[in-house]
C-alpha cells in the first residue's frame, strides 16, 4: 500500500488507444515528472475527474501525445490518487510509457492489485470484488446483469443485513453471560429461538436462490442424448444457428462428443452432443457410446431426443428413470407424422413436441430451461443472488451453525455453549463480504484478476 503501482488497463496489441493506470502516494509526482499539459492553468487547478491533453516525455524526448485522467483520493476506484494515461494504441508506445513510469518510481502491479487496494481501502467488499471478475467474464446478458447487481452492492446489502441479525443475537447472549444480575435486557429462550429461526429462514432463502445464481454465472451443462439418427446433431446445429455437426441419414455419424456453448433465453448452455446410444460391433462407435453414458452422470440438464410414434427403448426408459429430475424429452420429427401424434407408451418426464425442420418447439424448450433455472419462481430474475462457490460454501456453513444453535436452545444448553455456535455463524457470514478474512484468501481471490484491474 506504500508503493505506487502501474499497469496496462487494456490488452496489449494494436488498437486505437491503450490505457495505463497509476495508483498510489507517488502517482501525482510521477505524472508531474513525465507530463506537460497543453492547458497548464487548468492542470494546476487539480480538478478531480478531468481529462487533460498534453505530451508524455521521458529522458528529454517526447514519447506520445496523450490524455491524462485525474482521479484523486478518496474518490477514486482504489481510494488512492489514480491517474490514467490514454496513449495511441501501438504496443511499443504503451510499453515505453510503462517503462518511463517504472523508471520514475512506480512498481509493476500484480494481478488484481488495483481491486485489492479498493477492498483494503473500503471502496468495495469481497462480493463486489468478485463481481468484477464475473462481469468481465460474463458470456450472456443475464450473467452480466447478475454481476452488475452484485457490483452495485445489492447482494452485499442483503448479506450485511443478515450479519447484523446474527451480531444482535450474539450481543444479547453475551450480555446475559457477562451481566447476569445487572439491569441488562435479557432475551428469554423463546424469543431468542424466534430470532435465530428468522436468521435461518433468511439464510435458506439466499441458498435457494444461489442455485439459480450459480447456473446463470457458470452456465448449464446440457447433454443431448438419444438413439442414432433421431436428430440430436440437427438440434445442436439449430440451437447454434450454424452447421457445427455433420448431419446425414446414416446412423452413427456422430461418434464422439461435440462441445459448444450457446445462450438460450439468456441462459448459457454448455452443450454436449453425444454419440447415439446403441449396440455396435464398431470399436470406435462403442467407445463413443461409453462416453455418452459418462456424460449423463455429470449433466445438469439432459435433452433426451426421441422420435415421434416410435416406441421407447430400454435404454431410454433407463435414462428417464435414473435421471428423471434432469430430463426434458424432445419428441422430434413430429412433422413426419400425418396427425402429428407423439409416442404414448411413457408418462414420465417433461416432454416437448419438436420439429427442427419446421422450427417447432424451440420457444417451449426455452421456457422450460428458464423455468428450471429459476426453479419456477420468476421473482428470482429480479433479486440479488449468490453465484460464487466460495460465497455459497460460507453461507452454507453459516446456516449449519445457526441450525446447531437452534438445537442447542431446544436442548437447554447454557448460554456460553450457545454463543459458540452463534460466533461460528458470524465468522462464516463475515467471510462472504470480507469483514473477517485471511490474507491467503485475499491473495487467492485477487490473483484471479487480470493485471491492470
Coordinates of C-alpha atoms in Angstrom, one line a residue:
X1 CA 0.0 0.0 0.0
X2 CA 3.0 2.3 0.4
X3 CA 4.1 1.7 -3.2
X4 CA 2.8 3.3 -6.3
X5 CA 1.7 0.8 -8.9
X6 CA 1.3 0.9 -12.6
X7 CA -0.1 -1.5 -15.2
X8 CA -1.7 -1.6 -18.6
X9 CA -5.5 -1.4 -18.2
X10 CA -6.1 -2.5 -21.8
X11 CA -5.0 -5.7 -23.5
X12 CA -1.7 -5.5 -25.4
X13 CA -1.8 -5.4 -29.2
X14 CA -2.6 -2.9 -31.9
X15 CA -5.7 -0.8 -31.0
X16 CA -7.0 2.8 -31.3
X17 CA -5.8 3.6 -27.8
X18 CA -4.1 2.0 -24.8
X19 CA -4.7 2.9 -21.2
X20 CA -2.1 2.8 -18.4
X21 CA -3.2 3.1 -14.8
X22 CA -1.2 4.6 -11.9
X23 CA -2.3 4.4 -8.3
X24 CA -0.6 5.2 -5.0
X25 CA 1.0 8.0 -3.0
X26 CA 3.6 9.0 -5.6
X27 CA 1.3 8.8 -8.6
X28 CA 0.9 12.5 -9.0
X29 CA 4.6 13.1 -8.6
X30 CA 5.4 10.6 -11.4
X31 CA 2.8 12.2 -13.7
X32 CA 4.2 15.7 -12.9
X33 CA 7.7 14.4 -13.9
X34 CA 6.6 13.0 -17.2
X35 CA 3.6 15.0 -18.5
X36 CA 3.4 18.5 -20.0
X37 CA -0.3 19.6 -20.2
X38 CA -1.4 21.8 -23.1
X39 CA -3.5 23.9 -20.8
X40 CA -1.2 24.4 -17.8
X41 CA -3.5 26.8 -16.0
X42 CA -6.3 24.2 -15.9
X43 CA -3.9 21.4 -14.9
X44 CA -2.7 23.4 -11.9
X45 CA -6.2 23.7 -10.6
X46 CA -6.0 20.0 -9.7
X47 CA -9.7 19.5 -10.6
X48 CA -10.9 16.0 -9.9
X49 CA -12.3 13.7 -12.7
X50 CA -10.8 15.6 -15.6
X51 CA -9.1 14.7 -18.8
X52 CA -6.1 16.7 -19.8
X53 CA -4.4 16.8 -23.2
X54 CA -0.6 17.0 -23.4
X55 CA 2.6 15.2 -24.2
X56 CA 4.3 12.4 -22.2
X57 CA 8.0 12.5 -22.2
X58 CA 11.0 10.8 -20.6
X59 CA 14.7 11.4 -20.6
X60 CA 14.3 14.6 -22.6
X61 CA 12.2 13.1 -25.5
X62 CA 8.5 13.1 -26.2
X63 CA 7.0 9.6 -26.2
X64 CA 3.5 10.3 -27.3
X65 CA 0.6 12.8 -27.2
X66 CA -1.7 11.6 -24.5
X67 CA -4.8 12.3 -22.5
X68 CA -4.3 12.0 -18.7
X69 CA -7.3 11.3 -16.5
X70 CA -7.0 12.6 -12.9
X71 CA -9.0 10.8 -10.0
X72 CA -7.8 11.9 -6.6
X73 CA -8.2 10.2 -3.3
X74 CA -10.5 9.3 -1.7
X75 CA -12.9 9.4 -4.6
X76 CA -11.1 7.1 -7.0
X77 CA -11.7 3.3 -7.5
X78 CA -8.7 2.4 -5.3
X79 CA -9.3 5.2 -2.8
X80 CA -5.8 6.5 -3.7
X81 CA -4.6 9.1 -6.2
X82 CA -5.2 7.5 -9.6
X83 CA -4.0 8.7 -13.0
X84 CA -4.9 7.1 -16.3
X85 CA -2.7 7.7 -19.3
X86 CA -4.6 7.3 -22.6
X87 CA -2.0 6.9 -25.4
X88 CA -2.1 5.8 -29.0
X89 CA -2.7 2.1 -29.4
X90 CA 0.6 0.8 -30.6
X91 CA 2.1 -1.7 -28.1
X92 CA 5.6 -0.2 -28.5
X93 CA 4.3 3.3 -27.5
X94 CA 2.4 1.9 -24.4
X95 CA 5.5 -0.1 -23.3
X96 CA 7.7 3.0 -23.5
X97 CA 5.3 4.9 -21.3
X98 CA 5.0 2.0 -18.9
X99 CA 8.8 1.7 -18.6
X100 CA 9.0 5.5 -18.0
X101 CA 6.6 5.3 -15.1
X102 CA 8.7 2.5 -13.6
X103 CA 11.9 4.4 -14.0
X104 CA 10.3 7.3 -12.1
X105 CA 9.4 5.1 -9.1
X106 CA 6.3 3.1 -9.9
X107 CA 6.2 -0.7 -9.4
X108 CA 4.5 -3.1 -11.9
X109 CA 1.2 -4.0 -10.4
X110 CA 0.4 -7.7 -9.6
X111 CA -2.8 -9.3 -10.9
X112 CA -5.9 -7.7 -9.2
X113 CA -3.8 -5.3 -7.2
X114 CA -5.9 -2.2 -8.0
X115 CA -9.1 -4.0 -6.9
X116 CA -7.3 -5.4 -3.8
X117 CA -6.4 -1.8 -2.8
X118 CA -10.0 -0.8 -3.4
X119 CA -11.1 -3.6 -1.0
X120 CA -8.5 -2.7 1.6
X121 CA -9.4 1.0 1.4
X122 CA -13.1 0.2 1.9
X123 CA -14.2 1.1 -1.6
X124 CA -15.8 -2.3 -2.2
X125 CA -16.3 -5.6 -0.4
X126 CA -15.3 -9.1 -1.5
X127 CA -18.7 -9.8 -3.0
X128 CA -18.3 -6.7 -5.2
X129 CA -14.7 -7.5 -6.0
X130 CA -15.6 -11.0 -7.2
X131 CA -18.5 -9.5 -9.2
X132 CA -15.8 -7.5 -11.2
X133 CA -14.3 -10.9 -12.3
X134 CA -17.7 -12.2 -13.2
X135 CA -18.7 -9.1 -15.1
X136 CA -15.5 -9.3 -17.2
X137 CA -16.1 -13.0 -17.9
X138 CA -19.8 -13.0 -18.4
X139 CA -21.0 -14.6 -21.7
X140 CA -24.7 -13.8 -21.6
X141 CA -26.7 -10.6 -20.9
X142 CA -28.3 -12.4 -17.9
X143 CA -24.9 -13.2 -16.3
X144 CA -23.7 -9.7 -16.9
X145 CA -26.8 -8.2 -15.2
X146 CA -26.3 -10.5 -12.3
X147 CA -22.7 -9.5 -11.8
X148 CA -23.6 -5.8 -12.2
X149 CA -26.3 -6.1 -9.5
X150 CA -23.6 -7.6 -7.2
X151 CA -21.1 -4.9 -8.1
X152 CA -23.7 -2.2 -7.2
X153 CA -23.9 -3.7 -3.7
X154 CA -27.4 -5.3 -4.0
X155 CA -26.2 -8.6 -2.7
X156 CA -23.8 -7.1 -0.2
X157 CA -26.7 -5.3 1.5
X158 CA -28.6 -8.5 1.9
X159 CA -25.6 -10.3 3.4
X160 CA -24.7 -7.3 5.7
X161 CA -28.3 -7.3 7.0
X162 CA -28.0 -11.0 7.8
X163 CA -24.7 -10.4 9.5
X164 CA -26.3 -7.6 11.6
X165 CA -29.1 -10.0 12.7
X166 CA -26.5 -12.5 13.9
X167 CA -24.5 -9.8 15.6
X168 CA -27.6 -8.7 17.5
X169 CA -28.3 -12.2 18.6
X170 CA -24.7 -12.6 19.8
X171 CA -24.8 -9.3 21.7
X172 CA -27.8 -10.3 23.7
X173 CA -26.4 -13.7 24.5
X174 CA -23.1 -12.3 25.7
X175 CA -24.8 -9.5 27.7
X176 CA -26.7 -12.2 29.5
X177 CA -23.4 -14.1 30.2
X178 CA -21.4 -11.1 31.3
X179 CA -24.0 -9.2 33.3
X180 CA -26.5 -11.8 34.6
X181 CA -27.5 -9.8 37.7
X182 CA -27.4 -6.3 36.2
X183 CA -30.1 -4.2 34.6
X184 CA -29.4 -5.6 31.1
X185 CA -32.1 -6.5 28.6
X186 CA -32.3 -10.3 28.6
X187 CA -33.8 -12.5 25.9
X188 CA -35.8 -15.4 27.1
X189 CA -35.1 -18.6 25.3
X190 CA -38.4 -18.4 23.4
X191 CA -37.7 -15.0 21.8
X192 CA -34.1 -15.9 21.2
X193 CA -35.3 -19.1 19.4
X194 CA -37.5 -16.9 17.2
X195 CA -34.6 -14.6 16.2
X196 CA -32.4 -17.5 15.3
X197 CA -35.2 -19.2 13.4
X198 CA -35.7 -15.9 11.4
X199 CA -31.9 -15.8 10.6
X200 CA -32.1 -19.4 9.4
X201 CA -35.1 -18.6 7.2
X202 CA -33.2 -15.7 5.6
X203 CA -30.1 -17.8 5.1
X204 CA -32.1 -20.6 3.5
X205 CA -33.8 -18.1 1.1
X206 CA -30.3 -16.9 0.0
X207 CA -29.2 -20.5 -0.5
X208 CA -32.2 -21.4 -2.5
X209 CA -31.5 -18.5 -4.9
X210 CA -27.8 -19.4 -5.1
X211 CA -28.6 -22.5 -7.2
X212 CA -30.0 -20.1 -9.8
X213 CA -27.2 -17.6 -9.4
X214 CA -24.5 -20.3 -10.0
X215 CA -26.3 -21.6 -13.1
X216 CA -26.6 -18.0 -14.5
X217 CA -22.9 -17.4 -13.8
X218 CA -21.4 -20.7 -14.9
X219 CA -23.9 -22.0 -17.4
X220 CA -25.9 -25.2 -17.6
X221 CA -24.1 -28.4 -18.6
X222 CA -26.6 -29.8 -21.1
X223 CA -26.2 -33.2 -22.7
X224 CA -28.1 -34.1 -25.9
X225 CA -28.7 -37.8 -25.9
X226 CA -30.7 -40.4 -27.9
X227 CA -30.6 -43.2 -30.4
X228 CA -28.7 -42.8 -33.6
X229 CA -30.4 -40.7 -36.3
X230 CA -33.2 -39.2 -34.1
X231 CA -32.0 -35.6 -34.7
X232 CA -29.5 -34.9 -32.0
X233 CA -27.0 -33.2 -34.2
X234 CA -29.7 -31.3 -36.1
X235 CA -30.9 -30.0 -32.7
X236 CA -27.4 -28.9 -31.9
X237 CA -27.0 -27.1 -35.2
X238 CA -30.3 -25.4 -34.8
X239 CA -29.5 -24.1 -31.3
X240 CA -26.1 -22.8 -32.5
X241 CA -27.5 -21.4 -35.8
X242 CA -24.7 -23.0 -37.7
X243 CA -23.7 -26.3 -39.2
X244 CA -21.4 -27.4 -36.3
X245 CA -22.2 -31.2 -36.5
X246 CA -22.4 -33.3 -39.6
X247 CA -25.9 -34.4 -40.3
X248 CA -26.7 -37.4 -42.6
X249 CA -29.3 -40.1 -42.9
X250 CA -26.7 -42.6 -41.9
X251 CA -27.0 -43.8 -38.3
X252 CA -23.9 -43.3 -36.1
X253 CA -22.5 -40.3 -37.9
X254 CA -21.6 -38.7 -34.6
X255 CA -19.0 -40.9 -32.8
X256 CA -17.5 -38.5 -30.3
X257 CA -18.7 -35.7 -28.1
X258 CA -19.1 -32.2 -29.7
X259 CA -19.0 -29.4 -27.1
X260 CA -20.2 -25.9 -27.7
X261 CA -21.8 -23.0 -25.8
X262 CA -24.9 -21.0 -26.7
X263 CA -27.3 -18.6 -25.0
X264 CA -30.9 -19.7 -24.9
X265 CA -33.3 -17.3 -23.3
X266 CA -30.4 -15.5 -21.6
X267 CA -29.2 -18.8 -20.1
X268 CA -25.7 -20.1 -21.1
X269 CA -26.0 -23.8 -22.2
X270 CA -22.7 -25.7 -22.3
X271 CA -23.9 -28.2 -24.9
X272 CA -22.6 -31.7 -25.4
X273 CA -23.8 -33.6 -28.4
X274 CA -23.1 -37.3 -27.9
X275 CA -22.9 -40.5 -29.9
X276 CA -26.2 -42.3 -30.5
X277 CA -26.9 -45.0 -27.8
X278 CA -27.0 -48.4 -29.5
X279 CA -25.3 -51.8 -29.6
X280 CA -22.5 -51.8 -32.1
X281 CA -19.7 -54.0 -33.4
X282 CA -17.7 -51.0 -34.4
X283 CA -15.0 -50.3 -31.7
X284 CA -15.0 -46.5 -32.3
X285 CA -18.7 -46.3 -32.1
X286 CA -18.8 -48.4 -28.9
X287 CA -16.2 -46.0 -27.3
X288 CA -18.4 -43.1 -28.3
X289 CA -21.4 -44.7 -26.6
X290 CA -19.4 -45.3 -23.4
X291 CA -18.6 -41.6 -23.4
X292 CA -22.3 -40.8 -23.7
X293 CA -23.1 -42.7 -20.6
X294 CA -20.3 -41.0 -18.7
X295 CA -21.5 -37.6 -19.8
X296 CA -25.0 -38.3 -18.4
X297 CA -23.6 -38.7 -14.9
X298 CA -22.3 -35.1 -14.8
X299 CA -25.1 -33.4 -16.8
X300 CA -27.2 -30.7 -15.2
X301 CA -29.8 -30.9 -18.0
X302 CA -30.4 -33.8 -20.3
X303 CA -32.2 -33.3 -23.6
X304 CA -33.4 -36.8 -24.4
X305 CA -34.2 -36.8 -28.2
X306 CA -36.8 -39.4 -29.2
X307 CA -38.7 -39.9 -32.4
X308 CA -42.5 -39.4 -32.7
X309 CA -44.6 -42.5 -33.0
X310 CA -41.6 -44.8 -32.2
X311 CA -41.7 -46.8 -29.0
X312 CA -39.1 -46.1 -26.4
X313 CA -36.2 -48.5 -25.9
X314 CA -35.0 -49.9 -22.6
X315 CA -32.0 -47.5 -22.7
X316 CA -34.4 -44.5 -23.0
X317 CA -36.5 -45.8 -20.1
X318 CA -33.4 -46.3 -18.1
X319 CA -32.4 -42.6 -18.7
X320 CA -35.9 -41.4 -17.8
X321 CA -35.9 -43.4 -14.5
X322 CA -32.3 -42.7 -13.5
X323 CA -32.1 -39.0 -14.3
X324 CA -35.8 -38.1 -14.0
X325 CA -35.3 -34.7 -12.5
X326 CA -32.8 -33.6 -15.2
X327 CA -34.5 -34.9 -18.3
X328 CA -36.5 -32.9 -20.9
X329 CA -37.9 -35.2 -23.6
X330 CA -37.6 -33.8 -27.1
X331 CA -40.2 -35.6 -29.2
X332 CA -38.6 -34.9 -32.6
X333 CA -39.8 -35.3 -36.2
X334 CA -43.5 -34.7 -35.5
X335 CA -43.5 -33.2 -39.0
X336 CA -43.1 -36.8 -40.4
X337 CA -46.4 -38.0 -38.8
X338 CA -49.7 -37.3 -40.6
X339 CA -51.6 -36.3 -37.5
X340 CA -48.6 -35.1 -35.5
X341 CA -49.3 -37.6 -32.7
X342 CA -46.4 -38.4 -30.4
X343 CA -45.3 -41.5 -28.6
X344 CA -47.8 -42.7 -26.0
X345 CA -46.0 -45.5 -24.2
X346 CA -44.5 -43.4 -21.4
X347 CA -45.9 -41.0 -18.9
X348 CA -42.9 -39.7 -17.1
X349 CA -40.8 -36.5 -17.5
X350 CA -41.4 -33.2 -19.2
X351 CA -41.9 -33.6 -23.0
X352 CA -42.0 -31.1 -25.8
X353 CA -43.3 -31.8 -29.4
X354 CA -40.5 -30.8 -31.7
X355 CA -39.6 -30.4 -35.3
X356 CA -36.1 -29.0 -36.1
X357 CA -37.1 -28.6 -39.8
X358 CA -40.3 -26.6 -39.0
X359 CA -38.6 -24.8 -36.1
X360 CA -41.3 -26.0 -33.8
X361 CA -40.8 -26.4 -30.1
X362 CA -37.9 -24.0 -29.6
X363 CA -39.9 -21.4 -27.7
X364 CA -41.3 -24.2 -25.4
X365 CA -37.8 -25.5 -24.8
X366 CA -36.5 -22.0 -23.9
X367 CA -39.4 -21.5 -21.5
X368 CA -38.7 -24.9 -19.9
X369 CA -35.0 -24.1 -19.5
X370 CA -35.8 -20.8 -17.8
X371 CA -38.4 -22.4 -15.6
X372 CA -35.8 -25.0 -14.4
X373 CA -33.0 -22.4 -13.9
X374 CA -35.3 -20.1 -11.9
X375 CA -36.9 -23.0 -10.1
X376 CA -40.3 -22.0 -11.2
X377 CA -40.0 -18.7 -9.3
X378 CA -40.0 -15.7 -11.8
X379 CA -39.1 -13.4 -8.9
X380 CA -35.6 -14.8 -8.8
X381 CA -34.9 -13.0 -12.0
X382 CA -35.1 -9.6 -10.3
X383 CA -33.4 -10.1 -6.9
X384 CA -29.7 -10.2 -5.9
X385 CA -28.4 -13.8 -6.0
X386 CA -25.3 -15.6 -4.7
X387 CA -23.4 -17.1 -7.6
X388 CA -19.9 -17.7 -6.3
X389 CA -18.9 -21.1 -4.9
X390 CA -16.8 -19.5 -2.1
X391 CA -19.7 -17.4 -1.1
X392 CA -22.2 -20.2 -1.2
X393 CA -20.0 -22.5 0.8
X394 CA -19.5 -19.9 3.5
X395 CA -23.3 -19.2 3.7
X396 CA -23.9 -23.0 3.9
X397 CA -21.6 -23.2 6.9
X398 CA -23.3 -20.2 8.5
X399 CA -26.7 -21.9 8.1
X400 CA -25.3 -25.1 9.7
X401 CA -24.0 -23.2 12.7
X402 CA -27.4 -21.4 13.1
X403 CA -29.2 -24.7 13.0
X404 CA -26.9 -26.1 15.6
X405 CA -27.5 -23.0 17.8
X406 CA -31.3 -23.6 17.5
X407 CA -30.8 -27.2 18.5
X408 CA -28.7 -26.1 21.5
X409 CA -31.6 -23.8 22.7
X410 CA -34.1 -26.6 22.4
X411 CA -31.7 -28.9 24.4
X412 CA -31.4 -26.3 27.1
X413 CA -27.7 -25.8 26.7
X414 CA -26.0 -23.0 28.7
X415 CA -25.6 -19.5 27.2
X416 CA -21.9 -19.8 26.8
X417 CA -22.3 -23.0 24.7
X418 CA -24.9 -21.3 22.6
X419 CA -22.6 -18.3 22.0
X420 CA -20.0 -20.7 20.4
X421 CA -22.5 -21.7 17.6
X422 CA -23.5 -18.1 17.0
X423 CA -19.9 -17.0 16.8
X424 CA -19.3 -19.6 14.2
X425 CA -22.2 -18.4 12.2
X426 CA -21.0 -14.8 12.4
X427 CA -17.5 -15.9 11.3
X428 CA -18.8 -17.6 8.2
X429 CA -21.2 -14.9 7.1
X430 CA -18.4 -12.3 7.6
X431 CA -16.1 -14.3 5.2
X432 CA -18.5 -13.6 2.4
X433 CA -18.1 -9.8 2.4
X434 CA -14.6 -9.7 3.8
X435 CA -15.4 -8.5 7.3
X436 CA -13.4 -11.4 8.5
X437 CA -10.9 -12.8 6.0
X438 CA -7.4 -14.3 5.9
X439 CA -4.6 -12.8 3.8
X440 CA -4.2 -16.1 2.0
X441 CA -7.8 -16.0 0.8
X442 CA -7.4 -12.4 -0.4
X443 CA -4.3 -13.4 -2.3
X444 CA -6.2 -16.3 -3.9
X445 CA -9.2 -14.2 -4.9
X446 CA -7.3 -11.2 -6.4
X447 CA -4.7 -13.4 -8.2
X448 CA -7.6 -14.4 -10.5
X449 CA -7.9 -10.9 -11.8
X450 CA -6.0 -9.7 -14.9
X451 CA -3.1 -7.3 -14.4
X452 CA -4.4 -3.7 -14.5
X453 CA -7.7 -4.4 -12.8

